[in-house]
mmCIF file of C-alpha atoms in Angstrom:
data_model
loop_
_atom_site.group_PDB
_atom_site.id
_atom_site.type_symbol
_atom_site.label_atom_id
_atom_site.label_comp_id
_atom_site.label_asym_id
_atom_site.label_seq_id
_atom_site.Cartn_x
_atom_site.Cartn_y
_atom_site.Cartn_z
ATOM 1 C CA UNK H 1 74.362 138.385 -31.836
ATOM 2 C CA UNK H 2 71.595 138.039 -29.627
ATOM 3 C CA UNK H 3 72.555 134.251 -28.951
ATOM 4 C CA UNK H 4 76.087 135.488 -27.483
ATOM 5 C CA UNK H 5 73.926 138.435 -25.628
ATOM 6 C CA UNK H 6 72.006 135.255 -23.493
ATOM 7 C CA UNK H 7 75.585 133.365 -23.187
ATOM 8 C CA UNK H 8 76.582 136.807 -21.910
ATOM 9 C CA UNK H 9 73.304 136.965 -19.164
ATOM 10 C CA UNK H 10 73.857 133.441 -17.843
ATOM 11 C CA UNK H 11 77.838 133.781 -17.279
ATOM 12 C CA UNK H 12 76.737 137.214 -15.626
ATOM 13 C CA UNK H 13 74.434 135.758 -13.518
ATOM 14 C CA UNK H 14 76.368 133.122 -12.693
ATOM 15 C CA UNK H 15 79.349 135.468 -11.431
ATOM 16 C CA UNK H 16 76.938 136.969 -9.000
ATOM 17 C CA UNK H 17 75.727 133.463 -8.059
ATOM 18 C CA UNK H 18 79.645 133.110 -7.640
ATOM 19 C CA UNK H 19 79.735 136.056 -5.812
ATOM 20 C CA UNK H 20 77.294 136.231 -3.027
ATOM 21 C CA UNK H 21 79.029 132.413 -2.663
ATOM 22 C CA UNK H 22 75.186 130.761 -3.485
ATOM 23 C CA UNK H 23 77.831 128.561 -5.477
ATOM 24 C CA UNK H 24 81.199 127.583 -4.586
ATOM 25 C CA UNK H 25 82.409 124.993 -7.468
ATOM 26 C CA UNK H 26 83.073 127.993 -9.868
ATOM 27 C CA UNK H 27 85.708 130.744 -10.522
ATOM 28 C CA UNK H 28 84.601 134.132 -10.468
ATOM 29 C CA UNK H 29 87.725 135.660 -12.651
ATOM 30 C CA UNK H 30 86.670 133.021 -15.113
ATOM 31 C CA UNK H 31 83.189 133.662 -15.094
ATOM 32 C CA UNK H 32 83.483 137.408 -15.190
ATOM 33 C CA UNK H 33 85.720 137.003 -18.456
ATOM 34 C CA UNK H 34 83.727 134.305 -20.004
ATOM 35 C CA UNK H 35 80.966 136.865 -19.765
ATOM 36 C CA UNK H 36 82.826 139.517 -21.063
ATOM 37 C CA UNK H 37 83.786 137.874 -24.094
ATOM 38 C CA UNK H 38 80.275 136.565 -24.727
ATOM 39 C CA UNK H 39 79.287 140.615 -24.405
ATOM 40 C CA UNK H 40 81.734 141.878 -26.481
ATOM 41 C CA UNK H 41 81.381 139.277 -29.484
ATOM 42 C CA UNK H 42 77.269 139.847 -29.084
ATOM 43 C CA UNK H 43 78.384 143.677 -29.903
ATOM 44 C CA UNK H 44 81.127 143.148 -33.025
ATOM 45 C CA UNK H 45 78.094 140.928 -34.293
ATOM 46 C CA UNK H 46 75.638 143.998 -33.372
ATOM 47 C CA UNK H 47 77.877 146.227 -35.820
ATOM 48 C CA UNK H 48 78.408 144.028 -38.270
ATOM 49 C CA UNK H 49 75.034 143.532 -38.545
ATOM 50 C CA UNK H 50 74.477 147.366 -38.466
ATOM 51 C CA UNK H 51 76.642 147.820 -40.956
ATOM 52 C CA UNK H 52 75.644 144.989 -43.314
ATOM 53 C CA UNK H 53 71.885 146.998 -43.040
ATOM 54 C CA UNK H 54 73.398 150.575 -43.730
ATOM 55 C CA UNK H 55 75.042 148.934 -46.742
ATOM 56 C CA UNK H 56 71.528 147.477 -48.184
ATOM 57 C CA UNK H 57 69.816 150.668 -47.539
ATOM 58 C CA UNK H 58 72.560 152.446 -49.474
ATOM 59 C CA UNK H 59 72.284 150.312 -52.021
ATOM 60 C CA UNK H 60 68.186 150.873 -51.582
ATOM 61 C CA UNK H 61 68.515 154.184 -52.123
ATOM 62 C CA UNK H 62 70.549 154.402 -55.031
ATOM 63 C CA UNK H 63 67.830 152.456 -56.576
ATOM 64 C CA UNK H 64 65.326 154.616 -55.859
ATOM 65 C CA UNK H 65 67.442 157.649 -56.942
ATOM 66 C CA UNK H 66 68.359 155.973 -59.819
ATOM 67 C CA UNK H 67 64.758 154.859 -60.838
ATOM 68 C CA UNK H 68 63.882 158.508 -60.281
ATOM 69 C CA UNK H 69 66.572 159.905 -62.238
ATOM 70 C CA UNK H 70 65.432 157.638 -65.149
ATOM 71 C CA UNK H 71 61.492 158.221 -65.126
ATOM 72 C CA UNK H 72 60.136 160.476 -67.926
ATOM 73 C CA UNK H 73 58.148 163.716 -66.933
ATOM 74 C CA UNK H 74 54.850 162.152 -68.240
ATOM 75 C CA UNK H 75 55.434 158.408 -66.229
ATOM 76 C CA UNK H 76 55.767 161.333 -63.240
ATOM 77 C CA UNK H 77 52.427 160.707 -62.090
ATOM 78 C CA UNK H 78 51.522 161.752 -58.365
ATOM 79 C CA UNK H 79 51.219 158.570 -57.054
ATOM 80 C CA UNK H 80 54.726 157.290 -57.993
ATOM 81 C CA UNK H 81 56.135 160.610 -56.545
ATOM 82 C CA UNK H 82 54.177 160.142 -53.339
ATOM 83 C CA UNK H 83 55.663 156.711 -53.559
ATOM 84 C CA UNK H 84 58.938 157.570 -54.474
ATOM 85 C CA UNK H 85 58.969 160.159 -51.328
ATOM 86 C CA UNK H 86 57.427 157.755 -48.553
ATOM 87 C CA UNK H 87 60.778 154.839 -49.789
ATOM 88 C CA UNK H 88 63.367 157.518 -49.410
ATOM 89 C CA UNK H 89 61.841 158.616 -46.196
ATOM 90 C CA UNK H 90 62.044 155.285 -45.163
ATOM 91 C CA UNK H 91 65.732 154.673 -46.330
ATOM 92 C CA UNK H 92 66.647 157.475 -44.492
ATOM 93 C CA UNK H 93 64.865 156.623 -41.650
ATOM 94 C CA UNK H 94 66.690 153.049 -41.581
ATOM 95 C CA UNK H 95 70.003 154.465 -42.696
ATOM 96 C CA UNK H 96 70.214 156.618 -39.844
ATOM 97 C CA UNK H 97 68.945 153.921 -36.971
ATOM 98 C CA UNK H 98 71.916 151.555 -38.225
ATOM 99 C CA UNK H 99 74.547 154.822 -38.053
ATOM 100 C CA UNK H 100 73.327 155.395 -34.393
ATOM 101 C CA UNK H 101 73.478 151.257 -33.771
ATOM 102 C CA UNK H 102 77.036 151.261 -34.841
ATOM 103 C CA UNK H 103 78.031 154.459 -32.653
ATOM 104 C CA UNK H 104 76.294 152.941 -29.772
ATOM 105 C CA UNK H 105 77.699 149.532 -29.936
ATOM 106 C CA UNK H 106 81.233 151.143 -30.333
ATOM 107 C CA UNK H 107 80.846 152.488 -27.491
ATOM 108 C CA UNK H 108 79.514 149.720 -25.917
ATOM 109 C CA UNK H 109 82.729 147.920 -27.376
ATOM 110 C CA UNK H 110 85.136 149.888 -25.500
ATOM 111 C CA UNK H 111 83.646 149.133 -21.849
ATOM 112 C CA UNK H 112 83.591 145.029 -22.886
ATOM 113 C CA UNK H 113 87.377 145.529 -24.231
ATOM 114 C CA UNK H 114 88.516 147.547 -20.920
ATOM 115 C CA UNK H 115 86.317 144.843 -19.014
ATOM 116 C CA UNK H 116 88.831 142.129 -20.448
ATOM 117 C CA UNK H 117 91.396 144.346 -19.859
ATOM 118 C CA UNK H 118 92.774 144.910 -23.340
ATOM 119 C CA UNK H 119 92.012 148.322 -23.691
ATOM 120 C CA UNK H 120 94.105 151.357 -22.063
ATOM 121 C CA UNK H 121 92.095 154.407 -21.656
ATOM 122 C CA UNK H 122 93.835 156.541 -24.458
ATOM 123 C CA UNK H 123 93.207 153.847 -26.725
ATOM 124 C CA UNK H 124 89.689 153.242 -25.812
ATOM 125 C CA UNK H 125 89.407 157.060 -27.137
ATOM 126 C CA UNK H 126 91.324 156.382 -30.073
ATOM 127 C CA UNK H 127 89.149 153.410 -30.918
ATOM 128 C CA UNK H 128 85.878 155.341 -30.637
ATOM 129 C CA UNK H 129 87.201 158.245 -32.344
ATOM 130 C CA UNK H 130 88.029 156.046 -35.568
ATOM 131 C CA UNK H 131 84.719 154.231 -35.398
ATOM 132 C CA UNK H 132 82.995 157.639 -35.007
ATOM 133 C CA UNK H 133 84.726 158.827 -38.397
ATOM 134 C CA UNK H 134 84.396 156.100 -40.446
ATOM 135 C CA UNK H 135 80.575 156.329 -39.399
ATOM 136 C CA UNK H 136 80.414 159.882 -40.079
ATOM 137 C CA UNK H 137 81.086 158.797 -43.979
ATOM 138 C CA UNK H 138 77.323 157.778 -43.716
ATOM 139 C CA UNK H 139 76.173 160.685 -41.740
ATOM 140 C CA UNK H 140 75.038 163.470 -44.438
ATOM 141 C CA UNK H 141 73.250 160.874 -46.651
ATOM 142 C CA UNK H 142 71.921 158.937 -43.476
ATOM 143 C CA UNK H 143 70.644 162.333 -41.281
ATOM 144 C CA UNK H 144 69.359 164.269 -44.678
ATOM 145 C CA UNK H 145 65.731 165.633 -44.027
ATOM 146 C CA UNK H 146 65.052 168.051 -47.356
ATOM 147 C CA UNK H 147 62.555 165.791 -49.953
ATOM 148 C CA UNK H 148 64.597 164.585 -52.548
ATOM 149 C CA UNK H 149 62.462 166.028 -54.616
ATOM 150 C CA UNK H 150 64.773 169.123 -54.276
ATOM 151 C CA UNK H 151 67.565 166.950 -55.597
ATOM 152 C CA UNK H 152 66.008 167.010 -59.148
ATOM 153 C CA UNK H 153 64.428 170.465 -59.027
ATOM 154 C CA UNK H 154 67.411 172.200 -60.969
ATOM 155 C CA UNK H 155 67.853 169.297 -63.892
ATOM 156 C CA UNK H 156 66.067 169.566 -66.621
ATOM 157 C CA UNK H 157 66.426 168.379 -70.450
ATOM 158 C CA UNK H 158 68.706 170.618 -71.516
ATOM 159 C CA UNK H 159 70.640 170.010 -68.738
ATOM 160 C CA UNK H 160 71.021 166.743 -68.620
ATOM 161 C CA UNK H 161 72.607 166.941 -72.855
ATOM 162 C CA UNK H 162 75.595 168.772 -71.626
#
């Protein structure tokens, strides 16, 4: 992503170049677009890669819950709950930065599409409002601040044989 970002700040550069005529040989339609495209595939990498990090952190914390789920009452020393707490902070903590990336770059997305010209205003709406909700999926798992400690406060043994 970051390799198309540069692509993106030379063509950019080189439409201003273009523009305040320090260079004559090239077009600036076809440098402005050139640049655009560069942008706009730097930010469908961006959320792909965003994505591809919410969906290992999800995985991460299923893990954890998992592990915790499965750990006796006498393994439950301090430590590993101290442990346990400071990875699920951290999950969270990386599950919501990648939700925020993707919003961002969506919206990022829509000013490189109606740069090129492919995208009417309506549908630049449209297009952030579906991102937004198929984001929002993540959102109550991602933004979640109570310990999950809570989670497991109301199972117990008896419980758990039903």
């Amino acid at each position: 992503a970051r390799l198309f970002f540069a692509f993106y700040w030379l063509f950019d550069n080189l439409a201003v170049l273009i523009k305040v005529k320090f260079l004559t040989r090239f077009d600036l339609k076809q440098m402005a677009r050139r640049a655009s495209k560069c942008w706009l595939t730097g930010i469908w990498l961006s959320i792909l890669v965003a994505l591809i990090n919410l969906y290992k952190a999800s995985n991460r914390q299923s893990q954890l819950l998992l592990s915790k789920a499965n750990q006796s009452k006498v393994d439950g020393a301090k430590e590993s709950i101290e442990l346990f707490e400071s990875e699920m902070k951290a999950v969270r903590a990386s599950k919501k930065t990648e939700v925020l990336n993707v919003i961002k770059n969506l919206g990022d997305a829509i000013t490189g599409l109606s740069r090129l010209g492919t995208l009417s205003a309506s549908s630049a709406l449209s297009f952030l409002m579906v991102g937004l909700v198929l984001v929002a999926s993540h959102l109550p798992q991602s933004l979640a601040t109570r310990p999950t400690s809570d989670l497991f406060k109301g199972l117990s043994s008896t419980n758990m044989n039903h």
